[in-house]
Amino acid sequence: MEKIMKQKNLFIMVFLLLAASAAAQEFRGVSMELIVSNGQGREQVVVVGVRQGATTGLDPTLEESELPPQPPNEIFDVRCVSTPGKSQLGLGSYADYRPYPSGSTAETFTISYQAGLNASGVTVSWDEVWPGRVTKLMIDGEDMAGNTSVETQFATGQVVVEVTFDPSPLTFTANPDPLRFDVNNRDQLPTKTLTITPNGEPNAAWELSADVEWLTISPSSGEGEQTVDVTVNTQVLPAGQYTGKIRVRSPVFGAELDVAVQMEMVVGIGAVAAPGSLELLQNYPNPFNPSTVITLELGSVLQEQGTPVLLVHDLLGRVVMDLSAEVELRHGVQTITLDAAQLAGGAYSYTLRYGSQRLTRTMMLVK
């Protein structure tokens, strides 16, 4: 029994590895769907294209499966068939993929059709916007630029499709580049937008990451041209200039781009507050789980009477934590770590009272 279980687990692991390999392979190349219909409610989608790992024969891992023999002429049937000197597809398939080219190339595909009963021909149609890296489409020797369909004149026959592919490497551009921030730690944390554009593969997937902790990117992954939000997520930094970069990477190809980020902290936490003023900065990180840091300053002139009070309230105004004992009666910036492990997830506020002054900020606990 144990031996059988080990063999079963090994089979599952091999299957998952093959499935993951096939999933990754789907992104390596370009394909074009052609819809063939007979005007009598019947249609069939066939796919032509180029793929890394493809051969000129049938490739079951790329969804090229040999079909049964063609039915009688009265039955609607559409399939990709062998193209002399180009491919060998046996009895035919719904897909015909060729090896990925090293340079711009035109591939010829052959589609066999039977319009079926009461149909005099078929219509071949495609999307108005061609897939990325498809630069030209010809059908039966005619340039299809500006068209989205073509009709045949016979009930049975073949359509010769010629597609020109441009295999230029995938690249990314970003706008703006570089991305600049001017930050004042007494103002709201700034957010700017960054547009990611894949070149050569309009729907290519990408992933983003930052090499510095003071940047947050949302969303951090996507596909095609998309705008993301880039936020400076902390004010707990000394005054000065900072640099970082946002890494743009393809999860499949070797395409990569580094976007420079420049930030100037105009005031910084080391700045001296105006006499008698109270400072309460936004907690960091925010949202958080389960701990976060609150930065505050009692001002350059301490009150003669009273002690500072720092309380955390829930949305109903109830005090859920009293951090007053953590506040030191002294000059300068101080930080207090809030551990909310015992609190439920949700929005909270924290209030600093000292003398006649009172400041409040909100924060989000995520669980």
Coordinates of N, CA and C in Angstrom, one line a residue, residues 55-236:
T55 N 6.7 22.5 -33.0 CA 7.3 21.8 -34.1 C 6.4 22.0 -35.4
T56 N 6.8 21.5 -36.5 CA 6.0 21.5 -37.7 C 5.0 20.4 -37.7
G57 N 5.0 19.5 -36.7 CA 4.0 18.5 -36.6 C 3.0 18.8 -35.6
L58 N 2.3 17.7 -35.1 CA 1.3 17.9 -34.1 C 2.0 18.0 -32.7
D59 N 1.6 19.0 -31.9 CA 2.2 19.1 -30.6 C 1.0 19.1 -29.5
P60 N 0.7 17.9 -29.0 CA -0.4 17.8 -28.1 C -0.3 18.7 -26.9
T61 N 0.9 19.0 -26.4 CA 1.1 19.9 -25.2 C 0.7 21.3 -25.6
L62 N 0.6 21.7 -26.9 CA 0.2 23.0 -27.3 C -1.2 23.0 -27.9
E63 N -2.0 22.0 -27.5 CA -3.4 21.8 -27.9 C -3.5 21.6 -29.4
E64 N -2.6 20.9 -30.0 CA -2.7 20.5 -31.3 C -3.0 19.0 -31.3
S65 N -4.2 18.6 -31.4 CA -4.6 17.2 -31.4 C -5.2 16.8 -32.7
E66 N -4.9 15.6 -33.2 CA -5.4 15.2 -34.5 C -6.9 14.9 -34.4
L67 N -7.6 15.4 -35.4 CA -9.0 15.2 -35.4 C -9.4 13.9 -36.2
P68 N -10.6 13.4 -36.0 CA -11.1 12.2 -36.7 C -11.2 12.6 -38.2
P69 N -11.4 11.6 -39.1 CA -11.5 11.8 -40.5 C -12.6 12.8 -40.8
Q70 N -12.5 13.6 -41.9 CA -13.5 14.5 -42.3 C -14.8 13.8 -42.5
P71 N -16.0 14.4 -42.1 CA -17.3 13.7 -42.3 C -17.7 13.9 -43.8
P72 N -18.9 13.4 -44.2 CA -19.4 13.7 -45.5 C -19.6 15.2 -45.8
N73 N -19.6 15.6 -47.0 CA -19.7 17.0 -47.4 C -20.9 17.7 -46.8
E74 N -22.0 16.9 -46.6 CA -23.2 17.6 -46.1 C -23.1 18.1 -44.6
I75 N -22.0 17.7 -44.0 CA -21.8 18.0 -42.5 C -20.8 19.1 -42.5
F76 N -21.1 20.2 -41.7 CA -20.1 21.3 -41.5 C -18.9 20.8 -40.8
D77 N -17.7 21.3 -41.4 CA -16.5 20.8 -40.8 C -15.4 21.9 -41.2
V78 N -14.6 22.3 -40.2 CA -13.5 23.2 -40.4 C -12.3 22.7 -39.6
R79 N -11.1 22.7 -40.2 CA -9.9 22.3 -39.5 C -8.7 22.9 -40.2
C80 N -7.6 23.0 -39.4 CA -6.3 23.3 -40.0 C -5.7 22.0 -40.6
V81 N -5.2 22.0 -41.8 CA -4.6 20.8 -42.4 C -3.1 21.1 -42.8
S82 N -2.5 20.0 -43.2 CA -1.0 20.1 -43.5 C -0.8 21.1 -44.7
T83 N 0.2 21.9 -44.5 CA 0.6 22.8 -45.6 C 1.9 22.3 -46.2
P84 N 1.9 22.0 -47.5 CA 3.1 21.4 -48.1 C 4.4 22.2 -47.8
G85 N 5.4 21.4 -47.3 CA 6.7 22.0 -47.0 C 6.7 22.9 -45.7
K86 N 5.5 23.0 -45.0 CA 5.5 23.8 -43.8 C 5.1 23.0 -42.6
S87 N 4.1 22.1 -42.7 CA 3.6 21.4 -41.5 C 3.0 20.1 -41.9
Q88 N 2.9 19.2 -40.9 CA 2.4 17.9 -41.1 C 1.4 17.7 -39.9
L89 N 0.1 17.8 -40.2 CA -0.9 17.7 -39.2 C -1.8 16.5 -39.3
G90 N -1.4 15.5 -40.0 CA -2.2 14.2 -40.1 C -3.5 14.5 -40.7
L91 N -4.6 14.1 -40.0 CA -6.0 14.4 -40.5 C -6.5 15.8 -40.2
G92 N -5.6 16.6 -39.5 CA -6.0 17.9 -39.2 C -6.2 18.2 -37.8
S93 N -6.2 19.5 -37.4 CA -6.3 20.0 -36.0 C -7.0 21.3 -36.0
Y94 N -7.5 21.7 -34.8 CA -8.1 23.0 -34.7 C -7.0 24.1 -34.4
A95 N -5.8 23.7 -34.3 CA -4.7 24.6 -34.1 C -3.5 24.2 -34.9
D96 N -2.7 25.2 -35.4 CA -1.5 24.9 -36.1 C -0.5 26.0 -35.6
Y97 N 0.5 25.5 -34.8 CA 1.6 26.3 -34.3 C 2.9 26.0 -34.9
R98 N 3.6 26.9 -35.3 CA 5.0 26.7 -35.9 C 6.0 27.2 -34.9
P99 N 7.3 26.7 -35.1 CA 8.4 27.2 -34.2 C 8.5 28.7 -34.2
Y100 N 8.9 29.2 -33.0 CA 9.0 30.6 -32.9 C 10.2 31.1 -33.7
P101 N 10.0 32.1 -34.6 CA 11.0 32.6 -35.5 C 12.1 33.5 -34.8
S102 N 13.2 33.6 -35.4 CA 14.3 34.4 -34.8 C 14.2 35.8 -35.4
G103 N 13.5 36.0 -36.5 CA 13.3 37.3 -37.2 C 12.0 37.4 -37.8
S104 N 11.6 38.5 -38.4 CA 10.3 38.7 -39.0 C 10.1 37.7 -40.1
T105 N 9.0 37.0 -40.1 CA 8.8 35.9 -41.0 C 7.3 35.8 -41.3
A106 N 7.0 35.3 -42.5 CA 5.6 35.1 -42.9 C 5.4 33.5 -42.9
E107 N 4.4 33.1 -42.2 CA 4.0 31.7 -42.1 C 2.7 31.4 -42.9
T108 N 2.7 30.3 -43.7 CA 1.5 30.0 -44.4 C 0.8 28.8 -43.8
F109 N -0.5 29.0 -43.6 CA -1.4 28.0 -43.0 C -2.5 27.7 -43.9
T110 N -3.0 26.4 -43.8 CA -4.1 26.0 -44.7 C -5.3 25.5 -43.9
I111 N -6.4 26.1 -44.2 CA -7.7 25.8 -43.5 C -8.6 25.1 -44.5
S112 N -9.0 23.9 -44.2 CA -10.0 23.1 -45.0 C -11.4 23.3 -44.4
Y113 N -12.3 23.4 -45.3 CA -13.7 23.6 -44.8 C -14.7 22.9 -45.6
Q114 N -15.8 22.6 -45.0 CA -17.1 22.1 -45.6 C -18.2 22.9 -45.1
A115 N -18.9 23.7 -45.9 CA -19.9 24.6 -45.4 C -21.1 23.8 -44.9
G116 N -21.4 22.6 -45.3 CA -22.5 21.8 -44.8 C -23.8 22.0 -45.6
L117 N -24.8 21.4 -45.2 CA -26.1 21.4 -45.9 C -26.7 22.8 -45.9
N118 N -27.2 23.1 -47.1 CA -27.9 24.4 -47.4 C -27.0 25.6 -47.3
A119 N -25.7 25.4 -47.2 CA -24.8 26.6 -47.2 C -23.9 26.6 -48.4
S120 N -23.7 27.8 -49.0 CA -23.0 27.9 -50.3 C -21.5 28.3 -50.1
G121 N -21.2 28.6 -48.9 CA -19.8 29.0 -48.6 C -19.6 29.3 -47.1
V122 N -18.5 29.8 -46.8 CA -18.2 30.1 -45.4 C -17.6 31.5 -45.3
T123 N -17.7 32.1 -44.1 CA -17.1 33.4 -43.8 C -16.0 33.2 -42.8
V124 N -14.9 33.7 -43.1 CA -13.7 33.7 -42.2 C -13.6 35.1 -41.6
S125 N -13.6 35.2 -40.3 CA -13.6 36.5 -39.6 C -12.5 36.5 -38.5
W126 N -12.1 37.7 -38.0 CA -11.1 37.9 -37.0 C -11.3 39.2 -36.3
D127 N -10.7 39.4 -35.2 CA -10.8 40.6 -34.5 C -10.2 41.8 -35.3
E128 N -10.8 43.0 -35.1 CA -10.3 44.1 -35.8 C -8.9 44.5 -35.4
V129 N -8.6 44.3 -34.1 CA -7.2 44.6 -33.7 C -6.5 43.3 -33.6
W130 N -5.4 43.2 -34.4 CA -4.6 42.0 -34.5 C -3.8 41.8 -33.2
P131 N -3.5 40.6 -32.9 CA -2.6 40.3 -31.7 C -1.2 41.0 -31.9
G132 N -0.6 41.3 -30.8 CA 0.7 41.9 -30.9 C 1.7 41.0 -31.6
R133 N 2.6 41.6 -32.4 CA 3.6 40.9 -33.2 C 3.0 40.3 -34.5
V134 N 1.7 40.5 -34.8 CA 1.2 40.2 -36.1 C 1.2 41.5 -36.9
T135 N 2.0 41.5 -38.0 CA 2.1 42.8 -38.7 C 1.4 42.7 -40.1
K136 N 1.0 41.5 -40.5 CA 0.4 41.4 -41.8 C -0.5 40.2 -41.9
L137 N -1.6 40.3 -42.5 CA -2.5 39.1 -42.7 C -3.0 39.1 -44.2
M138 N -2.7 38.0 -44.8 CA -3.2 37.8 -46.2 C -4.0 36.5 -46.3
I139 N -5.1 36.5 -47.1 CA -5.9 35.3 -47.3 C -6.1 35.1 -48.8
D140 N -5.7 33.9 -49.2 CA -5.8 33.6 -50.6 C -5.1 34.7 -51.5
G141 N -4.0 35.2 -51.0 CA -3.1 36.1 -51.7 C -3.6 37.6 -51.6
E142 N -4.6 37.9 -50.9 CA -5.1 39.3 -50.8 C -4.8 39.8 -49.4
D143 N -4.3 41.1 -49.4 CA -4.0 41.7 -48.1 C -5.3 42.1 -47.4
M144 N -5.4 41.7 -46.1 CA -6.6 41.9 -45.3 C -6.5 43.1 -44.5
A145 N -5.5 44.0 -44.7 CA -5.4 45.2 -43.9 C -6.7 46.0 -44.0
G146 N -7.3 46.4 -42.8 CA -8.5 47.2 -42.8 C -9.8 46.3 -42.9
N147 N -9.7 45.0 -43.1 CA -10.8 44.1 -43.1 C -10.9 43.3 -41.9
T148 N -12.1 42.8 -41.6 CA -12.3 41.9 -40.5 C -12.9 40.5 -40.9
S149 N -13.2 40.3 -42.2 CA -13.8 39.1 -42.6 C -13.6 38.9 -44.1
V150 N -13.7 37.7 -44.6 CA -13.7 37.4 -46.0 C -14.6 36.2 -46.3
E151 N -15.3 36.2 -47.4 CA -16.3 35.1 -47.7 C -15.7 34.2 -48.9
T152 N -15.9 33.0 -48.8 CA -15.5 32.0 -49.9 C -16.7 31.9 -50.9
Q153 N -16.4 31.4 -52.0 CA -17.3 31.3 -53.1 C -17.8 29.8 -53.3
F154 N -17.2 28.9 -52.6 CA -17.5 27.5 -52.8 C -18.0 26.9 -51.5
A155 N -18.8 25.8 -51.6 CA -19.3 25.1 -50.4 C -18.2 24.2 -49.7
T156 N -17.2 23.8 -50.5 CA -16.1 23.1 -49.9 C -14.8 23.6 -50.5
G157 N -13.7 23.5 -49.8 CA -12.4 24.0 -50.3 C -11.4 24.2 -49.2
Q158 N -10.4 25.0 -49.6 CA -9.4 25.4 -48.6 C -9.1 26.9 -48.7
V159 N -8.7 27.4 -47.6 CA -8.4 28.9 -47.5 C -6.9 28.9 -47.1
V160 N -6.1 29.6 -47.8 CA -4.7 29.8 -47.5 C -4.5 31.1 -46.8
V161 N -4.0 31.0 -45.6 CA -3.8 32.1 -44.7 C -2.3 32.4 -44.5
E162 N -1.8 33.6 -44.8 CA -0.4 33.9 -44.6 C -0.4 35.0 -43.5
V163 N 0.4 34.7 -42.4 CA 0.5 35.7 -41.3 C 2.0 36.0 -41.1
T164 N 2.2 37.3 -41.1 CA 3.6 37.8 -40.8 C 3.8 38.1 -39.4
F165 N 4.8 37.5 -38.7 CA 5.0 37.7 -37.3 C 6.3 38.5 -37.1
D166 N 6.3 39.4 -36.2 CA 7.5 40.1 -35.8 C 7.9 39.7 -34.4
P167 N 9.0 38.9 -34.3 CA 9.4 38.3 -32.9 C 10.3 39.2 -32.1
S168 N 10.2 40.6 -32.3 CA 11.0 41.5 -31.6 C 10.9 41.2 -30.1
P169 N 12.0 41.2 -29.3 CA 11.9 40.9 -27.9 C 10.9 41.9 -27.2
L170 N 10.2 41.3 -26.2 CA 9.3 42.1 -25.3 C 10.1 43.1 -24.5
T171 N 9.7 44.4 -24.5 CA 10.3 45.4 -23.7 C 9.2 46.1 -22.9
F172 N 9.6 46.9 -21.9 CA 8.6 47.7 -21.1 C 9.1 49.2 -21.2
T173 N 8.1 50.1 -21.2 CA 8.4 51.5 -20.9 C 7.5 51.9 -19.8
A174 N 7.9 53.0 -19.1 CA 7.1 53.5 -18.0 C 7.1 55.0 -18.1
N175 N 6.0 55.6 -17.7 CA 5.8 57.1 -17.8 C 5.1 57.5 -16.5
P176 N 5.7 58.5 -15.7 CA 7.0 59.1 -16.0 C 8.2 58.3 -15.5
D177 N 9.3 58.6 -16.1 CA 10.5 57.9 -15.7 C 11.7 59.0 -15.8
P178 N 12.2 59.5 -14.7 CA 12.0 59.0 -13.3 C 10.7 59.5 -12.7
L179 N 10.4 58.9 -11.6 CA 9.2 59.3 -10.8 C 9.8 60.1 -9.6
R180 N 9.2 61.4 -9.4 CA 9.7 62.3 -8.3 C 8.7 62.6 -7.3
F181 N 9.1 62.6 -6.0 CA 8.2 63.0 -4.9 C 8.9 64.1 -4.1
D182 N 8.1 65.1 -3.7 CA 8.5 66.1 -2.7 C 7.6 65.8 -1.5
V183 N 8.2 65.4 -0.3 CA 7.4 65.0 0.8 C 7.6 65.9 2.0
N184 N 6.6 66.3 2.6 CA 6.6 67.1 3.9 C 5.9 66.2 4.9
N185 N 6.6 66.0 6.0 CA 6.1 65.0 7.0 C 4.9 65.6 7.8
R186 N 4.5 66.8 7.5 CA 3.3 67.3 8.2 C 2.1 67.4 7.2
D187 N 2.3 66.9 6.0 CA 1.3 66.8 5.0 C 0.9 65.3 4.8
Q188 N -0.2 65.2 4.1 CA -0.7 63.8 3.7 C 0.4 63.1 2.8
L189 N 0.5 61.8 3.0 CA 1.5 61.1 2.2 C 1.1 61.1 0.8
P190 N 2.0 61.4 -0.1 CA 1.7 61.6 -1.5 C 1.6 60.3 -2.3
T191 N 0.7 60.3 -3.3 CA 0.6 59.2 -4.3 C 0.7 59.8 -5.7
K192 N 1.5 59.1 -6.5 CA 1.6 59.4 -7.9 C 1.3 58.2 -8.8
T193 N 0.9 58.5 -10.0 CA 0.6 57.4 -11.0 C 1.7 57.1 -11.9
L194 N 1.8 55.8 -12.2 CA 2.9 55.4 -13.1 C 2.3 54.4 -14.2
T195 N 2.4 54.7 -15.4 CA 1.9 53.9 -16.5 C 2.9 52.9 -17.0
I196 N 2.5 51.6 -17.0 CA 3.4 50.6 -17.5 C 2.9 50.1 -18.9
T197 N 3.8 50.1 -19.9 CA 3.4 49.7 -21.2 C 4.3 48.6 -21.7
P198 N 3.7 47.5 -22.1 CA 4.5 46.4 -22.7 C 4.7 46.8 -24.2
N199 N 5.8 46.5 -24.8 CA 6.1 46.8 -26.2 C 6.4 45.5 -26.9
G200 N 5.7 45.2 -28.0 CA 5.9 43.9 -28.7 C 4.9 42.8 -28.4
E201 N 4.3 42.9 -27.2 CA 3.3 42.0 -26.8 C 2.3 42.8 -25.9
P202 N 1.3 43.4 -26.6 CA 0.4 44.3 -25.9 C -0.3 43.8 -24.6
N203 N -0.5 42.4 -24.5 CA -1.2 41.9 -23.4 C -0.2 41.1 -22.4
A204 N 1.1 41.4 -22.6 CA 2.1 40.7 -21.7 C 1.9 41.0 -20.3
A205 N 2.1 40.0 -19.4 CA 2.0 40.1 -18.0 C 3.2 40.8 -17.4
W206 N 3.1 41.5 -16.3 CA 4.2 42.1 -15.6 C 4.1 42.1 -14.1
E207 N 5.2 42.2 -13.4 CA 5.2 42.2 -11.9 C 6.1 43.4 -11.5
L208 N 5.6 44.1 -10.4 CA 6.4 45.3 -9.9 C 6.8 45.0 -8.5
S209 N 8.0 45.6 -8.2 CA 8.5 45.6 -6.8 C 9.4 46.8 -6.6
A210 N 9.5 47.2 -5.4 CA 10.4 48.3 -5.1 C 11.6 47.9 -4.2
D211 N 12.7 48.5 -4.4 CA 13.9 48.1 -3.7 C 14.1 48.9 -2.4
V212 N 13.1 49.7 -2.1 CA 13.1 50.5 -0.8 C 11.8 50.3 -0.1
E213 N 11.9 50.4 1.3 CA 10.7 50.1 2.1 C 9.7 51.2 2.1
W214 N 10.1 52.4 1.7 CA 9.3 53.6 1.8 C 8.3 53.8 0.6
L215 N 8.3 52.8 -0.2 CA 7.4 52.9 -1.4 C 6.3 51.7 -1.3
T216 N 5.1 52.0 -1.7 CA 4.0 51.0 -1.8 C 3.5 51.1 -3.2
I217 N 3.3 50.0 -3.9 CA 2.8 50.0 -5.3 C 1.5 49.2 -5.4
S218 N 0.5 49.8 -6.0 CA -0.8 49.1 -6.1 C -1.5 49.4 -7.5
P219 N -1.8 48.3 -8.2 CA -1.5 46.9 -8.0 C -0.1 46.6 -8.3
S220 N 0.4 45.5 -7.8 CA 1.8 45.2 -8.0 C 2.0 44.2 -9.2
S221 N 0.9 43.8 -9.9 CA 1.0 42.9 -11.0 C -0.1 43.2 -11.9
G222 N 0.0 42.9 -13.2 CA -1.1 43.1 -14.2 C -0.6 42.6 -15.5
E223 N -1.4 43.0 -16.5 CA -1.0 42.7 -17.9 C -1.5 43.8 -18.8
G224 N -0.8 44.0 -19.9 CA -1.1 45.0 -20.9 C -0.7 46.4 -20.3
E225 N -1.1 47.5 -21.0 CA -0.9 48.8 -20.5 C -1.8 49.1 -19.4
Q226 N -1.2 49.6 -18.3 CA -2.0 49.8 -17.1 C -1.4 50.9 -16.2
T227 N -2.2 51.6 -15.5 CA -1.7 52.7 -14.6 C -1.7 52.2 -13.2
V228 N -0.7 52.3 -12.4 CA -0.6 51.9 -11.0 C -0.4 53.1 -10.1
D229 N -0.7 53.0 -8.8 CA -0.5 54.0 -7.8 C 0.8 53.7 -7.1
V230 N 1.6 54.7 -7.0 CA 2.9 54.6 -6.2 C 2.8 55.6 -5.1
T231 N 2.9 55.1 -3.8 CA 2.7 55.9 -2.6 C 3.9 55.9 -1.8
V232 N 4.4 57.1 -1.3 CA 5.4 57.1 -0.2 C 4.6 56.8 1.1
N233 N 5.0 55.7 1.7 CA 4.2 55.1 2.8 C 4.7 55.5 4.2
T234 N 5.7 56.4 4.3 CA 6.1 56.7 5.7 C 6.6 58.2 5.7
Q235 N 6.5 58.8 6.8 CA 7.1 60.1 7.1 C 8.2 60.0 8.1
V236 N 8.5 58.8 8.6 CA 9.5 58.6 9.6 C 10.9 58.5 9.0

